[in-house]
Amino acid sequence: MKILVVNPNSSLAVTQGIDAACAPLRMAGGPQIECATLAEGPPGIETQQHVDGVVAPLAQLVRAREAECAAFVIACYSDPGLHTLREVTRKPVLGISECGILTALTLGQRFGVIAILPASIPRHLRYMGAMGVLERLAGEQSLGLGVAELADEQKTYGRMIEAGRTLRDVRGADVLVMGCAGMARYRNPLQDALGIPVVEPTQAAVGMAVARVRLDWASTRQT
Amino acid sequence: MKILVVNPNSSLAVTQGIDAACAPLRMAGGPQIECATLAEGPPGIETQQHVDGVVAPLAQLVRAREAECAAFVIACYSDPGLHTLREVTRKPVLGISECGILTALTLGQRFGVIAILPASIPRHLRYMGAMGVLERLAGEQSLGLGVAELADEQKTYGRMIEAGRTLRDVRGADVLVMGCAGMARYRNPLQDALGIPVVEPTQAAVGMAVARVRLDWASTRQT
Amino acid sequence: MKILVVNPNSSLAVTQGIDAACAPLRMAGGPQIECATLAEGPPGIETQQHVDGVVAPLAQLVRAREAECAAFVIACYSDPGLHTLREVTRKPVLGISECGILTALTLGQRFGVIAILPASIPRHLRYMGAMGVLERLAGEQSLGLGVAELADEQKTYGRMIEAGRTLRDVRGADVLVMGCAGMARYRNPLQDALGIPVVEPTQAAVGMAVARVRLDWASTRQT
Amino acid sequence: MKILVVNPNSSLAVTQGIDAACAPLRMAGGPQIECATLAEGPPGIETQQHVDGVVAPLAQLVRAREAECAAFVIACYSDPGLHTLREVTRKPVLGISECGILTALTLGQRFGVIAILPASIPRHLRYMGAMGVLERLAGEQSLGLGVAELADEQKTYGRMIEAGRTLRDVRGADVLVMGCAGMARYRNPLQDALGIPVVEPTQAAVGMAVARVRLDWASTRQT
Amino acid sequence: MKILVVNPNSSLAVTQGIDAACAPLRMAGGPQIECATLAEGPPGIETQQHVDGVVAPLAQLVRAREAECAAFVIACYSDPGLHTLREVTRKPVLGISECGILTALTLGQRFGVIAILPASIPRHLRYMGAMGVLERLAGEQSLGLGVAELADEQKTYGRMIEAGRTLRDVRGADVLVMGCAGMARYRNPLQDALGIPVVEPTQAAVGMAVARVRLDWASTRQT
Amino acid sequence: MKILVVNPNSSLAVTQGIDAACAPLRMAGGPQIECATLAEGPPGIETQQHVDGVVAPLAQLVRAREAECAAFVIACYSDPGLHTLREVTRKPVLGISECGILTALTLGQRFGVIAILPASIPRHLRYMGAMGVLERLAGEQSLGLGVAELADEQKTYGRMIEAGRTLRDVRGADVLVMGCAGMARYRNPLQDALGIPVVEPTQAAVGMAVARVRLDWASTRQT
């Protein structure tokens, strides 16, 4: 029983951050959790072209690894290819945006999202509209930083605090979702600083995948 | 690390069914899962009076067991006392209705709910309205059976099939949620018969609780 | 024909304010209006625990007084026990939050709510979600004052003006609802100062109860 | 203190039915309730042209009677001219559709509407969309009868029962609103036959007007 | 084949602006586009009374010109009489508010509206609620200028820039709709200054009318 | 000035149907309308894999043809690649699903959609959720026919009539949208048979593109 967590961008540092974030979910007797990097991906998924561009290699990867895996997690906050992959395999496929938001709904009444770039926001709004959860959205704020720039810890953390305060104090959020898989290392300090729950979405998705694998809920669908 | 799953009705048979449903989520290195019966509860939670009536004993139980428990799951589809308990303890408290519905959102685009009694439906509608997920609801159908009557397997299963077919074929549901903790044993046959995913909500909630415990997300809230 | 207006907190000053607010609705030929204090209630209803905690004594009170009363009004902006009480008696039971908001919908297009404490807001949001009226909500602002502190007239009124201005000018509210039964005395000055209608919710609910009693609409429900 | 209830169609029989429906709301110490017929109106308001066509004479009537009246009720389920009249006078103006629906929200979780003609339904849907209450709508069914035909009691009542049953059993309504001022006489038998509350909207609006008049809430608006 | 664009206010300057805005939509082989002024209209449509007041003369105009026209456009952002006119003629009738907003939905994810007066906003909110598009609304800001004052170019343009910046930067709009037919001349400079698309709604509606006429979609309706 | 209408499936018959449907929109003095087939596309776009799979070749095509084209229309009801293409070029890119639905909103209050396959429906629901128009959706019915099978005129038309009747009579649709670019030839007979407007979505999108090109609204976006 193995869960394959795929980072659809090609940045190893992001995959390493994801891998560290998954550590607490590795349990004796539980499914193995492997974090992989999509070699064909761009350094960061920052545009709709990036999102649509990784679907084909993701599908190829899922097909190649399907026999040995019990579930897949797409570790990019745009959930690229989620519905294509749910056609490619009947094994559970979870997206971190979907799972991060759903988890936030259990931790507060209005969630805020911290995005990397302003251009991410309309894409996320479309996605949350498709999910039907906009009534619970307090707002979304961007850092104005691309995925690569997230490595600059001081700048990133400062902007996260600022975005988080705006979401909490001006927009009324009582829980936050980190809108990028590359933000994992900032979860604990951000939550401590802001005093409201902060959801790291890869953890949220992998946690749900662990249960899904254990329950052996085949993804039954009418054909 | 122990998760306490509380059946707020006093029916031991329901607790036993819940306990069996949790089995796959017990992992060597994972949290212990204990299923308890609320002695003060009614035989089944079938009215708003029942729902409101178990909040006080639930709060008492959570206070009494808090030191030894890492998380709590309220195993009744009306999520009685959920927000009171989230005040009583900072440890994670999950409700099976909330988690069951959120899990369904990852398995289909329009979910249907199988309720026990017609009077459950307006109560559930209020709850789903509070959750902000009505846009994803295909519909809800009741069996016309109280909690005790769920023990009559033949009658219950026949009505479940009928309700599930209506939800799938007339209301357009592509995933179902079982709207009572006492339906667990019927999940597998129902899913096989209908060909669409069926969510057993206690499994959904306990699965999320396992991850919550492992991640040690203290439920940070502003005071 | 008597309407029993129950203040579910134990503060007599609040009950007296409610009683004064009801005066214009006492008409020769109309139903009697009696305002009662729930002795078992806390000094103010400020948490979900308070809300859930008064349901049982409210139910007891309604049962005890049912024979002599034609309708009941629950005079707390969290509408504690509303749906339990609607099971307990077939006589009309109205909540001041529900009636206050519905009345506001006839006086403006976007309503704002003035809450006592920040923690009231998520609870109210859940309630307005259950009511399905969030599309009409401009926003909610809290005073940062508990029920007892509302007696400090100068501080309370100053913060009300501030909250009202924010709701009107920043959030776009064109009608306000007072989010606590203990604010009644401030309605007239607040409305004069802000220049938009201000709904005192107990008046809204008692007004609807008068009509309900006169019309003798038995609360017919399928059983 | 007088409430003027205006029937915007020219059918005296409809005004007489309205007048009878208002009887229980006449209290010794309460406002007078006068029911008037708009001579300039069509025999029944059945199209958008009818709705828009009565706005000018309604405004004229309100201007002419304003000095002696404390509130106005527009007794047509399309609430013709409601927002124009709220500009014409600062005294309360209530519409029976708005008040009927808001009242239904206190009597059930999903309301159904019984319309006269199929063409009424899109007009009502636009109105309920403007009110922001569609999440609570179970459905609307028309009788296929014009206002004049409502006088045929046997045919009307038979179709009402049929429409009500469809709304209750197929669409899930647990409360009904009569979608025409000319249906008042059928409220009691319909409610008895269906076993769920039935709102006669003129009664709902006049009841709210009584309270509005007594409370002397000037309709304060920014100018 | 002629499209009649009716300016329902009596200001010739507005009609001239509309006419100039329509110029690019006049094509050799396309329908003729005639812009007419409603002599009976007020100088500007600024209140609900104005809106309701022009319906009768608009209907008269449409009846008078129906034989020679293939489609009608109502060039006022309150879409006065839209649904009455759709009953008066089976030829296409388009409103600039409806078409302007629908067009904006193809140019951004959250649209902002620039209104003339504060009192326009609740009227527009009701209309957008009826259209069911409020989930896509970022916000609406008014200029505090009546229709006549729009002729003061310097003052108008300055306030438009200010309103547009608020909508873009504070409310999150990524596309704007001009909320008055008299703003056409400012579209290009406003779009250049703000860097997001700006929809001139008469152009949007006339563009859709051209296609409607060419396709000869009779407005088939059940009777 | 040329509008390139791209059929993203490789079926020439579908492209020919689209081309015929565009004929009335070709005007002397208006933009040229060229209909192209995406050679790399599958015979029909029937799954999410098909949708995601054509994005790359569509982007390549748009890049290759951008210099000579003034606007692009994606003639597949899943609007594949719409947001990627809006990044690829600043020239207008319109999708037939988006434009077909927006056009339907001007022709009725509740629209129905006729899909080809049951599996199309959840995909369309996600899309309409992202558009924020679900409040106006009456329902969607599928024919149970793939794109290739649409060529069987008798079977297709019979099922269309049946789906249309269900949408009109059971689900309450007063306007229909054809949910596939390959249904164009059936628009006129279907509309005649059902007596409610039927929107052929490619016509709707190309009509909007003609206006967009004429108005020269550069798609200004912040960068």
mmCIF file with all atom_site columns, N, CA, C and O in Angstrom, chain A residues 61-91:
data_model
loop_
_atom_site.group_PDB
_atom_site.id
_atom_site.type_symbol
_atom_site.label_atom_id
_atom_site.label_alt_id
_atom_site.label_comp_id
_atom_site.label_asym_id
_atom_site.label_entity_id
_atom_site.label_seq_id
_atom_site.pdbx_PDB_ins_code
_atom_site.Cartn_x
_atom_site.Cartn_y
_atom_site.Cartn_z
_atom_site.occupancy
_atom_site.B_iso_or_equiv
_atom_site.pdbx_formal_charge
_atom_site.auth_seq_id
_atom_site.auth_comp_id
_atom_site.auth_asym_id
_atom_site.auth_atom_id
_atom_site.pdbx_PDB_model_num
ATOM 1   N N  . LEU A 1 61 ? 2.406   9.493  -15.739 1.00 0.00 ? 61 LEU A N  1
ATOM 2   C CA . LEU A 1 61 ? 2.997   9.034  -14.482 1.00 0.00 ? 61 LEU A CA 1
ATOM 3   C C  . LEU A 1 61 ? 2.020   8.141  -13.719 1.00 0.00 ? 61 LEU A C  1
ATOM 4   O O  . LEU A 1 61 ? 2.400   7.075  -13.196 1.00 0.00 ? 61 LEU A O  1
ATOM 5   N N  . VAL A 1 62 ? 0.774   8.563  -13.646 1.00 0.00 ? 62 VAL A N  1
ATOM 6   C CA . VAL A 1 62 ? -0.210  7.764  -12.918 1.00 0.00 ? 62 VAL A CA 1
ATOM 7   C C  . VAL A 1 62 ? -0.385  6.408  -13.582 1.00 0.00 ? 62 VAL A C  1
ATOM 8   O O  . VAL A 1 62 ? -0.440  5.369  -12.905 1.00 0.00 ? 62 VAL A O  1
ATOM 9   N N  . ARG A 1 63 ? -0.440  6.410  -14.901 1.00 0.00 ? 63 ARG A N  1
ATOM 10  C CA . ARG A 1 63 ? -0.556  5.116  -15.598 1.00 0.00 ? 63 ARG A CA 1
ATOM 11  C C  . ARG A 1 63 ? 0.648   4.227  -15.308 1.00 0.00 ? 63 ARG A C  1
ATOM 12  O O  . ARG A 1 63 ? 0.507   3.037  -15.029 1.00 0.00 ? 63 ARG A O  1
ATOM 13  N N  . ALA A 1 64 ? 1.845   4.822  -15.321 1.00 0.00 ? 64 ALA A N  1
ATOM 14  C CA . ALA A 1 64 ? 3.069   4.043  -15.125 1.00 0.00 ? 64 ALA A CA 1
ATOM 15  C C  . ALA A 1 64 ? 3.157   3.474  -13.707 1.00 0.00 ? 64 ALA A C  1
ATOM 16  O O  . ALA A 1 64 ? 3.668   2.372  -13.504 1.00 0.00 ? 64 ALA A O  1
ATOM 17  N N  . ARG A 1 65 ? 2.658   4.220  -12.726 1.00 0.00 ? 65 ARG A N  1
ATOM 18  C CA . ARG A 1 65 ? 2.837   3.803  -11.342 1.00 0.00 ? 65 ARG A CA 1
ATOM 19  C C  . ARG A 1 65 ? 1.574   3.161  -10.752 1.00 0.00 ? 65 ARG A C  1
ATOM 20  O O  . ARG A 1 65 ? 1.570   2.794  -9.583  1.00 0.00 ? 65 ARG A O  1
ATOM 21  N N  . GLU A 1 66 ? 0.525   3.059  -11.557 1.00 0.00 ? 66 GLU A N  1
ATOM 22  C CA . GLU A 1 66 ? -0.750  2.637  -10.988 1.00 0.00 ? 66 GLU A CA 1
ATOM 23  C C  . GLU A 1 66 ? -0.701  1.289  -10.274 1.00 0.00 ? 66 GLU A C  1
ATOM 24  O O  . GLU A 1 66 ? -1.277  1.120  -9.199  1.00 0.00 ? 66 GLU A O  1
ATOM 25  N N  . ALA A 1 67 ? 0.008   0.327  -10.868 1.00 0.00 ? 67 ALA A N  1
ATOM 26  C CA . ALA A 1 67 ? -0.015  -1.029 -10.321 1.00 0.00 ? 67 ALA A CA 1
ATOM 27  C C  . ALA A 1 67 ? 0.516   -1.060 -8.882  1.00 0.00 ? 67 ALA A C  1
ATOM 28  O O  . ALA A 1 67 ? 0.016   -1.809 -8.049  1.00 0.00 ? 67 ALA A O  1
ATOM 29  N N  . GLU A 1 68 ? 1.492   -0.250 -8.606  1.00 0.00 ? 68 GLU A N  1
ATOM 30  C CA . GLU A 1 68 ? 2.126   -0.318 -7.278  1.00 0.00 ? 68 GLU A CA 1
ATOM 31  C C  . GLU A 1 68 ? 1.564   0.702  -6.277  1.00 0.00 ? 68 GLU A C  1
ATOM 32  O O  . GLU A 1 68 ? 2.000   0.745  -5.132  1.00 0.00 ? 68 GLU A O  1
ATOM 33  N N  . CYS A 1 69 ? 0.646   1.521  -6.706  1.00 0.00 ? 69 CYS A N  1
ATOM 34  C CA . CYS A 1 69 ? 0.138   2.575  -5.815  1.00 0.00 ? 69 CYS A CA 1
ATOM 35  C C  . CYS A 1 69 ? -1.322  2.348  -5.466  1.00 0.00 ? 69 CYS A C  1
ATOM 36  O O  . CYS A 1 69 ? -2.104  1.866  -6.282  1.00 0.00 ? 69 CYS A O  1
ATOM 37  N N  . ALA A 1 70 ? -1.662  2.757  -4.262  1.00 0.00 ? 70 ALA A N  1
ATOM 38  C CA . ALA A 1 70 ? -3.042  2.605  -3.809  1.00 0.00 ? 70 ALA A CA 1
ATOM 39  C C  . ALA A 1 70 ? -3.811  3.914  -3.892  1.00 0.00 ? 70 ALA A C  1
ATOM 40  O O  . ALA A 1 70 ? -5.049  3.923  -3.836  1.00 0.00 ? 70 ALA A O  1
ATOM 41  N N  . ALA A 1 71 ? -3.104  5.026  -4.018  1.00 0.00 ? 71 ALA A N  1
ATOM 42  C CA . ALA A 1 71 ? -3.768  6.331  -4.107  1.00 0.00 ? 71 ALA A CA 1
ATOM 43  C C  . ALA A 1 71 ? -2.759  7.352  -4.606  1.00 0.00 ? 71 ALA A C  1
ATOM 44  O O  . ALA A 1 71 ? -1.543  7.153  -4.493  1.00 0.00 ? 71 ALA A O  1
ATOM 45  N N  . PHE A 1 72 ? -3.282  8.445  -5.158  1.00 0.00 ? 72 PHE A N  1
ATOM 46  C CA . PHE A 1 72 ? -2.435  9.507  -5.692  1.00 0.00 ? 72 PHE A CA 1
ATOM 47  C C  . PHE A 1 72 ? -2.875  10.845 -5.108  1.00 0.00 ? 72 PHE A C  1
ATOM 48  O O  . PHE A 1 72 ? -4.079  11.095 -4.944  1.00 0.00 ? 72 PHE A O  1
ATOM 49  N N  . VAL A 1 73 ? -1.889  11.682 -4.812  1.00 0.00 ? 73 VAL A N  1
ATOM 50  C CA . VAL A 1 73 ? -2.186  13.040 -4.375  1.00 0.00 ? 73 VAL A CA 1
ATOM 51  C C  . VAL A 1 73 ? -1.475  14.007 -5.313  1.00 0.00 ? 73 VAL A C  1
ATOM 52  O O  . VAL A 1 73 ? -0.279  13.851 -5.581  1.00 0.00 ? 73 VAL A O  1
ATOM 53  N N  . ILE A 1 74 ? -2.196  14.966 -5.843  1.00 0.00 ? 74 ILE A N  1
ATOM 54  C CA . ILE A 1 74 ? -1.607  15.970 -6.723  1.00 0.00 ? 74 ILE A CA 1
ATOM 55  C C  . ILE A 1 74 ? -1.253  17.167 -5.856  1.00 0.00 ? 74 ILE A C  1
ATOM 56  O O  . ILE A 1 74 ? -2.141  17.885 -5.389  1.00 0.00 ? 74 ILE A O  1
ATOM 57  N N  . ALA A 1 75 ? 0.034   17.397 -5.670  1.00 0.00 ? 75 ALA A N  1
ATOM 58  C CA . ALA A 1 75 ? 0.472   18.394 -4.689  1.00 0.00 ? 75 ALA A CA 1
ATOM 59  C C  . ALA A 1 75 ? 0.756   19.755 -5.334  1.00 0.00 ? 75 ALA A C  1
ATOM 60  O O  . ALA A 1 75 ? 1.845   20.299 -5.268  1.00 0.00 ? 75 ALA A O  1
ATOM 61  N N  . CYS A 1 76 ? -0.283  20.307 -5.943  1.00 0.00 ? 76 CYS A N  1
ATOM 62  C CA . CYS A 1 76 ? -0.214  21.672 -6.480  1.00 0.00 ? 76 CYS A CA 1
ATOM 63  C C  . CYS A 1 76 ? -1.568  22.295 -6.222  1.00 0.00 ? 76 CYS A C  1
ATOM 64  O O  . CYS A 1 76 ? -2.599  21.654 -6.476  1.00 0.00 ? 76 CYS A O  1
ATOM 65  N N  . TYR A 1 77 ? -1.599  23.540 -5.753  1.00 0.00 ? 77 TYR A N  1
ATOM 66  C CA . TYR A 1 77 ? -2.841  24.139 -5.288  1.00 0.00 ? 77 TYR A CA 1
ATOM 67  C C  . TYR A 1 77 ? -3.840  24.443 -6.410  1.00 0.00 ? 77 TYR A C  1
ATOM 68  O O  . TYR A 1 77 ? -4.957  24.849 -6.159  1.00 0.00 ? 77 TYR A O  1
ATOM 69  N N  . SER A 1 78 ? -3.430  24.225 -7.675  1.00 0.00 ? 78 SER A N  1
ATOM 70  C CA . SER A 1 78 ? -4.426  24.358 -8.751  1.00 0.00 ? 78 SER A CA 1
ATOM 71  C C  . SER A 1 78 ? -5.058  23.013 -9.092  1.00 0.00 ? 78 SER A C  1
ATOM 72  O O  . SER A 1 78 ? -5.858  22.932 -10.028 1.00 0.00 ? 78 SER A O  1
ATOM 73  N N  . ASP A 1 79 ? -4.704  21.972 -8.358  1.00 0.00 ? 79 ASP A N  1
ATOM 74  C CA . ASP A 1 79 ? -5.249  20.628 -8.619  1.00 0.00 ? 79 ASP A CA 1
ATOM 75  C C  . ASP A 1 79 ? -5.230  20.288 -10.106 1.00 0.00 ? 79 ASP A C  1
ATOM 76  O O  . ASP A 1 79 ? -6.258  19.868 -10.680 1.00 0.00 ? 79 ASP A O  1
ATOM 77  N N  . PRO A 1 80 ? -4.049  20.409 -10.766 1.00 0.00 ? 80 PRO A N  1
ATOM 78  C CA . PRO A 1 80 ? -4.004  20.174 -12.214 1.00 0.00 ? 80 PRO A CA 1
ATOM 79  C C  . PRO A 1 80 ? -4.373  18.734 -12.554 1.00 0.00 ? 80 PRO A C  1
ATOM 80  O O  . PRO A 1 80 ? -3.893  17.802 -11.906 1.00 0.00 ? 80 PRO A O  1
ATOM 81  N N  . GLY A 1 81 ? -5.231  18.592 -13.508 1.00 0.00 ? 81 GLY A N  1
ATOM 82  C CA . GLY A 1 81 ? -5.565  17.272 -14.025 1.00 0.00 ? 81 GLY A CA 1
ATOM 83  C C  . GLY A 1 81 ? -6.385  16.399 -13.099 1.00 0.00 ? 81 GLY A C  1
ATOM 84  O O  . GLY A 1 81 ? -6.585  15.209 -13.386 1.00 0.00 ? 81 GLY A O  1
ATOM 85  N N  . LEU A 1 82 ? -6.931  16.972 -12.048 1.00 0.00 ? 82 LEU A N  1
ATOM 86  C CA . LEU A 1 82 ? -7.624  16.138 -11.052 1.00 0.00 ? 82 LEU A CA 1
ATOM 87  C C  . LEU A 1 82 ? -8.688  15.249 -11.696 1.00 0.00 ? 82 LEU A C  1
ATOM 88  O O  . LEU A 1 82 ? -8.746  14.035 -11.450 1.00 0.00 ? 82 LEU A O  1
ATOM 89  N N  . HIS A 1 83 ? -9.517  15.842 -12.539 1.00 0.00 ? 83 HIS A N  1
ATOM 90  C CA . HIS A 1 83 ? -10.624 15.056 -13.083 1.00 0.00 ? 83 HIS A CA 1
ATOM 91  C C  . HIS A 1 83 ? -10.188 14.143 -14.220 1.00 0.00 ? 83 HIS A C  1
ATOM 92  O O  . HIS A 1 83 ? -10.802 13.102 -14.449 1.00 0.00 ? 83 HIS A O  1
ATOM 93  N N  . THR A 1 84 ? -9.139  14.508 -14.921 1.00 0.00 ? 84 THR A N  1
ATOM 94  C CA . THR A 1 84 ? -8.577  13.570 -15.902 1.00 0.00 ? 84 THR A CA 1
ATOM 95  C C  . THR A 1 84 ? -8.002  12.350 -15.182 1.00 0.00 ? 84 THR A C  1
ATOM 96  O O  . THR A 1 84 ? -8.235  11.202 -15.571 1.00 0.00 ? 84 THR A O  1
ATOM 97  N N  . LEU A 1 85 ? -7.275  12.588 -14.113 1.00 0.00 ? 85 LEU A N  1
ATOM 98  C CA . LEU A 1 85 ? -6.659  11.464 -13.397 1.00 0.00 ? 85 LEU A CA 1
ATOM 99  C C  . LEU A 1 85 ? -7.713  10.561 -12.766 1.00 0.00 ? 85 LEU A C  1
ATOM 100 O O  . LEU A 1 85 ? -7.528  9.350  -12.670 1.00 0.00 ? 85 LEU A O  1
ATOM 101 N N  . ARG A 1 86 ? -8.854  11.139 -12.385 1.00 0.00 ? 86 ARG A N  1
ATOM 102 C CA . ARG A 1 86 ? -9.933  10.305 -11.829 1.00 0.00 ? 86 ARG A CA 1
ATOM 103 C C  . ARG A 1 86 ? -10.582 9.442  -12.914 1.00 0.00 ? 86 ARG A C  1
ATOM 104 O O  . ARG A 1 86 ? -11.295 8.488  -12.589 1.00 0.00 ? 86 ARG A O  1
ATOM 105 N N  . GLU A 1 87 ? -10.343 9.807  -14.196 1.00 0.00 ? 87 GLU A N  1
ATOM 106 C CA . GLU A 1 87 ? -10.755 8.905  -15.272 1.00 0.00 ? 87 GLU A CA 1
ATOM 107 C C  . GLU A 1 87 ? -9.672  7.856  -15.546 1.00 0.00 ? 87 GLU A C  1
ATOM 108 O O  . GLU A 1 87 ? -9.964  6.719  -15.891 1.00 0.00 ? 87 GLU A O  1
ATOM 109 N N  . VAL A 1 88 ? -8.400  8.278  -15.402 1.00 0.00 ? 88 VAL A N  1
ATOM 110 C CA . VAL A 1 88 ? -7.269  7.413  -15.755 1.00 0.00 ? 88 VAL A CA 1
ATOM 111 C C  . VAL A 1 88 ? -7.204  6.202  -14.819 1.00 0.00 ? 88 VAL A C  1
ATOM 112 O O  . VAL A 1 88 ? -6.876  5.094  -15.246 1.00 0.00 ? 88 VAL A O  1
ATOM 113 N N  . THR A 1 89 ? -7.512  6.431  -13.549 1.00 0.00 ? 89 THR A N  1
ATOM 114 C CA . THR A 1 89 ? -7.444  5.328  -12.586 1.00 0.00 ? 89 THR A CA 1
ATOM 115 C C  . THR A 1 89 ? -8.673  5.341  -11.708 1.00 0.00 ? 89 THR A C  1
ATOM 116 O O  . THR A 1 89 ? -9.255  6.397  -11.457 1.00 0.00 ? 89 THR A O  1
ATOM 117 N N  . ARG A 1 90 ? -9.066  4.158  -11.256 1.00 0.00 ? 90 ARG A N  1
ATOM 118 C CA . ARG A 1 90 ? -10.185 4.082  -10.304 1.00 0.00 ? 90 ARG A CA 1
ATOM 119 C C  . ARG A 1 90 ? -9.664  4.177  -8.868  1.00 0.00 ? 90 ARG A C  1
ATOM 120 O O  . ARG A 1 90 ? -10.462 4.176  -7.926  1.00 0.00 ? 90 ARG A O  1
ATOM 121 N N  . LYS A 1 91 ? -8.362  4.212  -8.701  1.00 0.00 ? 91 LYS A N  1
ATOM 122 C CA . LYS A 1 91 ? -7.829  4.396  -7.358  1.00 0.00 ? 91 LYS A CA 1
ATOM 123 C C  . LYS A 1 91 ? -8.051  5.848  -6.927  1.00 0.00 ? 91 LYS A C  1
ATOM 124 O O  . LYS A 1 91 ? -8.170  6.738  -7.775  1.00 0.00 ? 91 LYS A O  1
#
